Tab-separated table of C-alpha atoms in Angstrom:
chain	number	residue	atom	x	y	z
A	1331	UNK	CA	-86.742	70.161	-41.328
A	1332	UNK	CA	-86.824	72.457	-38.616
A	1333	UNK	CA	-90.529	73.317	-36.976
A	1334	UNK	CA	-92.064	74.894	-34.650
A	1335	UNK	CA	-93.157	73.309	-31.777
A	1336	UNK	CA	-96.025	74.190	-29.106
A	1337	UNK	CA	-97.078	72.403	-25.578
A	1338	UNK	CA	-99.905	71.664	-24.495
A	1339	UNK	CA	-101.961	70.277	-27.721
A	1340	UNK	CA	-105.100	70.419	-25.376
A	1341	UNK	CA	-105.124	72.976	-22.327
A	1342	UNK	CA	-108.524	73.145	-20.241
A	1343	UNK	CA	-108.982	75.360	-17.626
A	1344	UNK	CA	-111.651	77.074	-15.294
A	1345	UNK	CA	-112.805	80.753	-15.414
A	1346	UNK	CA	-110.392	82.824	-13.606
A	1347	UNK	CA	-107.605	80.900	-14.043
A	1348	UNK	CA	-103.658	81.642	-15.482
A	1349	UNK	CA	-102.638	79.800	-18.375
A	1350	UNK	CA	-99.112	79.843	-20.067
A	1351	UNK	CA	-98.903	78.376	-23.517
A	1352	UNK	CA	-95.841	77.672	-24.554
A	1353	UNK	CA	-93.973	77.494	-27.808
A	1354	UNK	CA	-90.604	76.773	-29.013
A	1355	UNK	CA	-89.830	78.599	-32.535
A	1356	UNK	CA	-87.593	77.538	-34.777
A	1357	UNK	CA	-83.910	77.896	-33.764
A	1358	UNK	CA	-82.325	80.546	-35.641
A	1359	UNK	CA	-85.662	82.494	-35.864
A	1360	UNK	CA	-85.777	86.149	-34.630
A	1361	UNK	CA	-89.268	87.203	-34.867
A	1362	UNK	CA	-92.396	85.654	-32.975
A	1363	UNK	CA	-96.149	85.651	-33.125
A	1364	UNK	CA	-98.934	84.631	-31.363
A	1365	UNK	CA	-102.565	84.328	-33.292
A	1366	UNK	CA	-105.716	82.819	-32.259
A	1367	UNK	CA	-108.797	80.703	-33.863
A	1368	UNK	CA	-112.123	81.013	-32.064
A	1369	UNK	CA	-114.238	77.965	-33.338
A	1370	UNK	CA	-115.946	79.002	-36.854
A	1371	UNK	CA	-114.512	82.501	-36.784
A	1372	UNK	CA	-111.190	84.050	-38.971
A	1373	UNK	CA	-107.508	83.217	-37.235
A	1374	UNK	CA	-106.812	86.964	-36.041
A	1375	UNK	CA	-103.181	88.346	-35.145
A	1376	UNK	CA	-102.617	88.833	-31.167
A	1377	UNK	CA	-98.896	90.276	-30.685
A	1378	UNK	CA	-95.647	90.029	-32.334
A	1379	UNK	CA	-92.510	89.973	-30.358
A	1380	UNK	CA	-88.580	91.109	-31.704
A	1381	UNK	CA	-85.806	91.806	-29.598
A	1382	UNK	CA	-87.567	90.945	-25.924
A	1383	UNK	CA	-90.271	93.519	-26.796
A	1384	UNK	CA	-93.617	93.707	-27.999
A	1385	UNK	CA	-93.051	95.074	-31.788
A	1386	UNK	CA	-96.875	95.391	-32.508
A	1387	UNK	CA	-100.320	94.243	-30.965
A	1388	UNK	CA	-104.323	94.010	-31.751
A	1389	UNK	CA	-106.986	95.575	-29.790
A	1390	UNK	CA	-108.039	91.855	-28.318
A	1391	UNK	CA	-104.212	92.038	-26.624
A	1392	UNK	CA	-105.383	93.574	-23.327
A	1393	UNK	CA	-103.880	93.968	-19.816
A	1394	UNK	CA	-104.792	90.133	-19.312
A	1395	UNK	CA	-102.225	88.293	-22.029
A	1396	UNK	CA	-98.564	88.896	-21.541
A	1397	UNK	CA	-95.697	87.366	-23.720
A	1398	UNK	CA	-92.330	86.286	-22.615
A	1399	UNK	CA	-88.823	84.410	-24.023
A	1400	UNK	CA	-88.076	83.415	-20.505
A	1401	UNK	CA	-85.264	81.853	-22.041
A	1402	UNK	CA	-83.168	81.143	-25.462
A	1403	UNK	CA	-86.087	79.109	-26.601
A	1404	UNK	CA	-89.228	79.157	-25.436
A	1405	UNK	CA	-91.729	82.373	-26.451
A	1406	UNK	CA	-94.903	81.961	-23.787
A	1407	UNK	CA	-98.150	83.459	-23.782
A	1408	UNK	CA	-99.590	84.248	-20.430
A	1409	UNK	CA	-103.660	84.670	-20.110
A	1410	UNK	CA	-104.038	86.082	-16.372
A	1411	UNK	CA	-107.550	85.576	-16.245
A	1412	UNK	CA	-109.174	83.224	-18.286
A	1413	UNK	CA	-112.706	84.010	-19.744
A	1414	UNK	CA	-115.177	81.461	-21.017
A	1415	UNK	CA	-114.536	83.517	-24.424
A	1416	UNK	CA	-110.966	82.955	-24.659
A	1417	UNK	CA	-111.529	79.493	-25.917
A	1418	UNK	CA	-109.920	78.998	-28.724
A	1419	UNK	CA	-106.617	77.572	-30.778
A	1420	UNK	CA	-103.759	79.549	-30.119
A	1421	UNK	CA	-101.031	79.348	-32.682
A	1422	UNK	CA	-97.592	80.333	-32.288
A	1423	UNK	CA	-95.590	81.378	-35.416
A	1424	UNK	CA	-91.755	82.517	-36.041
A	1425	UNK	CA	-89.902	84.238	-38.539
A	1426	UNK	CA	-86.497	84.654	-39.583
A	1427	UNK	CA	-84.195	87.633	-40.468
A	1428	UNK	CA	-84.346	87.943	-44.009
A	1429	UNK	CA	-87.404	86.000	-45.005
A	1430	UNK	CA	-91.109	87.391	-44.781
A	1431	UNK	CA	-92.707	84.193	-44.601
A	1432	UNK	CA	-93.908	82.729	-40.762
A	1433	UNK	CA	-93.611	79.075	-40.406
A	1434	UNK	CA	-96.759	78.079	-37.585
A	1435	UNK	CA	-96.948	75.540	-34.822
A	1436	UNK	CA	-99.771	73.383	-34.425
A	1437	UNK	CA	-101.098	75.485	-32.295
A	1438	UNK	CA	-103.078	74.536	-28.879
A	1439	UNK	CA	-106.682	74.341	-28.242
A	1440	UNK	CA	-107.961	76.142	-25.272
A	1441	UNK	CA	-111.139	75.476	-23.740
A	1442	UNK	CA	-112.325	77.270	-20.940
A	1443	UNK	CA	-115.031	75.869	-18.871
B	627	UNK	CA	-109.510	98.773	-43.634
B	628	UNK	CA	-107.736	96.335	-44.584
B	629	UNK	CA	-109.569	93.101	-44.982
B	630	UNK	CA	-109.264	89.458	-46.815
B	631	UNK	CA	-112.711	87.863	-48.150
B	632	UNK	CA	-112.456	84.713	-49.343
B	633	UNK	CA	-116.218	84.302	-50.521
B	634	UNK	CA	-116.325	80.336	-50.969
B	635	UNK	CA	-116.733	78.995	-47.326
B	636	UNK	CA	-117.140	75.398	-48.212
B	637	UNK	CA	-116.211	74.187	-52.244
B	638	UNK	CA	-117.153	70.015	-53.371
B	639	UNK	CA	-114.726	68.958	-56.413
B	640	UNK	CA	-114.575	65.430	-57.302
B	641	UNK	CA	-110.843	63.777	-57.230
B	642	UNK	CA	-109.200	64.700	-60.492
B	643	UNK	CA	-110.689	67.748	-61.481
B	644	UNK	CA	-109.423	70.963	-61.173
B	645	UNK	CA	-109.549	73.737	-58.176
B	646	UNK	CA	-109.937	77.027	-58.028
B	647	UNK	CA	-110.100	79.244	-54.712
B	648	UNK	CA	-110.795	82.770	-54.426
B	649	UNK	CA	-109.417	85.501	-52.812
B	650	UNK	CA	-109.913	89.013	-52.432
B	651	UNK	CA	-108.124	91.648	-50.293
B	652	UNK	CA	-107.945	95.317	-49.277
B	653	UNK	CA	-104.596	96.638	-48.193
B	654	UNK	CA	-103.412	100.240	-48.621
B	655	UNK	CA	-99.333	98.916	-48.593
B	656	UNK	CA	-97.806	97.129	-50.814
B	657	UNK	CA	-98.765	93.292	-49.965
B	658	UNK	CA	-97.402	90.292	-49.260
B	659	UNK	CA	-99.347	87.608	-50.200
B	660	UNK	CA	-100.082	84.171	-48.714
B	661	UNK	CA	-101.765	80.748	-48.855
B	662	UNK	CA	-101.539	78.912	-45.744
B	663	UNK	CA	-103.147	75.164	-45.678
B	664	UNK	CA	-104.729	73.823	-42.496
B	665	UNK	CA	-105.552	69.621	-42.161
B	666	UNK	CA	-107.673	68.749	-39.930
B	667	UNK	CA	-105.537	68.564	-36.260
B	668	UNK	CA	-102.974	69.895	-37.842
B	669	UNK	CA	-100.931	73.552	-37.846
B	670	UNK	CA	-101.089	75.949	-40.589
B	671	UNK	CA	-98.744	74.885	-43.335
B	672	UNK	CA	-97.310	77.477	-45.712
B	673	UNK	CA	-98.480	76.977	-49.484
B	674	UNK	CA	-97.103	79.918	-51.357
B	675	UNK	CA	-96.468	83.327	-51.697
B	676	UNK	CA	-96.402	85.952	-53.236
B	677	UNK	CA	-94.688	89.658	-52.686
B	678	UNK	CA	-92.992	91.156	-56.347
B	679	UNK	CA	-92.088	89.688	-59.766
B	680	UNK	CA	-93.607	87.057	-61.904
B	681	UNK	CA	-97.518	86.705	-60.849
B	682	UNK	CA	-98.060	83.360	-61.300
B	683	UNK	CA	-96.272	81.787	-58.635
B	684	UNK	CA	-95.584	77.476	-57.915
B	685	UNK	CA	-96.224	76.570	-54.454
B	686	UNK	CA	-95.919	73.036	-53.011
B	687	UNK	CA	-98.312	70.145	-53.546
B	688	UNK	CA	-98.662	71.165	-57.057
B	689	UNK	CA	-100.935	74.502	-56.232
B	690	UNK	CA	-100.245	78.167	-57.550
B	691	UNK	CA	-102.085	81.120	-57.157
B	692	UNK	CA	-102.041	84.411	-59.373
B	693	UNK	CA	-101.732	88.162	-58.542
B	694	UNK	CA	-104.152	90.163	-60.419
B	695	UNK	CA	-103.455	93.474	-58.600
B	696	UNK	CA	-106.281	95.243	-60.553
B	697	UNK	CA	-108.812	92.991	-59.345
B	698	UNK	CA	-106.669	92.279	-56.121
B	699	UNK	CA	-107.062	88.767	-56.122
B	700	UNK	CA	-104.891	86.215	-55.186
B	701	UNK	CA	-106.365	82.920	-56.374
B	702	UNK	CA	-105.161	79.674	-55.575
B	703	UNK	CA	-105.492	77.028	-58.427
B	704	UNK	CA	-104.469	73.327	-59.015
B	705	UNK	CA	-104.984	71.423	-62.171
B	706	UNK	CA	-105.746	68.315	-60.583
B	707	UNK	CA	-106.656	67.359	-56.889
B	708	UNK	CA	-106.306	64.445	-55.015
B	709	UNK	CA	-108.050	62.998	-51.701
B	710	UNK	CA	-105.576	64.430	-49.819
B	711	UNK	CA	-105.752	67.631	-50.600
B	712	UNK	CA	-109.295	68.077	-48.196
B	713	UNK	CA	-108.404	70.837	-46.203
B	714	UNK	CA	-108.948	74.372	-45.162
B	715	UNK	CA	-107.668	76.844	-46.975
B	716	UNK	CA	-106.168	80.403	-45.880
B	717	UNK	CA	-105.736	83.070	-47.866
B	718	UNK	CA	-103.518	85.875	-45.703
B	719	UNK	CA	-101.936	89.227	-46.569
B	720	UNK	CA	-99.274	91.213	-44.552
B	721	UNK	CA	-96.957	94.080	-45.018
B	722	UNK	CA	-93.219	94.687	-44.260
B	723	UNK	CA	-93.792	97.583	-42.621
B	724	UNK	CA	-96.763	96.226	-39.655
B	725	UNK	CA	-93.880	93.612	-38.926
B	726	UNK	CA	-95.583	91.286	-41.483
B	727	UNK	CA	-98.866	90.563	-38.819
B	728	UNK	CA	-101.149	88.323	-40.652
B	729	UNK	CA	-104.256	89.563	-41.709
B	730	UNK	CA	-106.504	86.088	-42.574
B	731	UNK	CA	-109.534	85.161	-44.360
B	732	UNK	CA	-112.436	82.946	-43.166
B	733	UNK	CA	-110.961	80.168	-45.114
B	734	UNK	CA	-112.687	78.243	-47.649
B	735	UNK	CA	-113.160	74.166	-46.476
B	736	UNK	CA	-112.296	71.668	-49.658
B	737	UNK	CA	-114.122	68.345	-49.750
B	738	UNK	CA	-113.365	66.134	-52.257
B	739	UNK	CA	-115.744	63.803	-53.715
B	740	UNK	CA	-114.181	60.332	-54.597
């Protein structure tokens, strides 16, 4: 069964620093999303993506994160510069054409130190 | 605004009896309903769903929820749970027409006693 798939599992980084997390959605898929998990707190929607553009985004989307489909399969979310309150797990979900439902990756844990 | 409570943070059932998990939500469109399942280290895996037609609808691993649009709930029920259903549970709403962005509750933690 086709899944999504997401690199690194485990990403740590300083305070300051760039960070690309990278996800490959499923093949045939159309429509991509990033969300994110602080520790203890409700997973909360960051972008969605259709058609190399940004289709919709949240407030906590600012001028620091940046998506991209660099290519015909990986969908990347940039941080520019990390904050200690970035750390989180980022999951990366895709959708197809016709259906409604997102199918998730496992998503990666960042920890900023 | 549109919001999803699930009020149960943490629910204790012993193997073999039944479940039930609440939901609530508050969405001015017409939803689409979700129950997403989260082991620990794991992704979020799709449960069910629910967006028109029968209520009641079957998911996988034996759950299914109920639409109840008057008390708009979304419970998630199964008769009978095993070990390895301990888990975090996700109840999520969206709407065709915000490009189907998630909008998630806390999540409600199942331990099951043996």
């Amino acid at each position: 069964e086709p899944e999504v798939t997401q690199t690194p599992s485990h990403q740590v980084t300083q305070m300051g620093q760039e960070v690309i997390l990278r996800c490959v959605p499923i093949s045939n898929h159309l429509y991509f999303y990033w969300y994110r998990q602080i520790l203890g707190q409700k997973v909360e929607f960051l972008v969605s993506f259709y058609n190399n553009e940004i289709s919709e985004k949240s407030e906590i989307f600012d001028d620091q994160f940046s998506v991209e489909r660099p290519d015909g399969s990986n969908f990347t979310l940039k941080i520019r510069s990390t904050k200690l309150e970035d750390s989180a797990m980022y999951f990366c979900a895709s959708r197809g054409q016709i259906t409604d439902t997102q199918y998730f990756g496992p998503g990666t844990r960042l920890t900023v130190l | 605004a549109q919001s999803v409570t699930q009020p149960d943070i943490h629910i204790t059932v012993s193997e073999g009896a039944s479940l039930e998990l609440r939901c609530n939500y508050s969405y001015g469109a017409t939803p689409y309903l979700f129950w997403y399942v989260q082991s620990p280290g794991q992704g979020l895996q799709l449960l069910l769903k629910y967006f028109s037609g029968d209520t009641l609808v079957q998911g996988i691993k034996g759950f299914e929820a109920e639409f109840k649009r008057s008390q708009s709930s979304f419970n998630l029920r199964k008769p009978s749970v095993h070990w390895s259903d301990a888990a975090e549970y996700f109840c999520a709403v969206g709407a065709r027409d915000s490009n189907y962005q998630l909008i998630w509750g806390a999540g409600t933690k199942l331990i099951i006693k043996p």
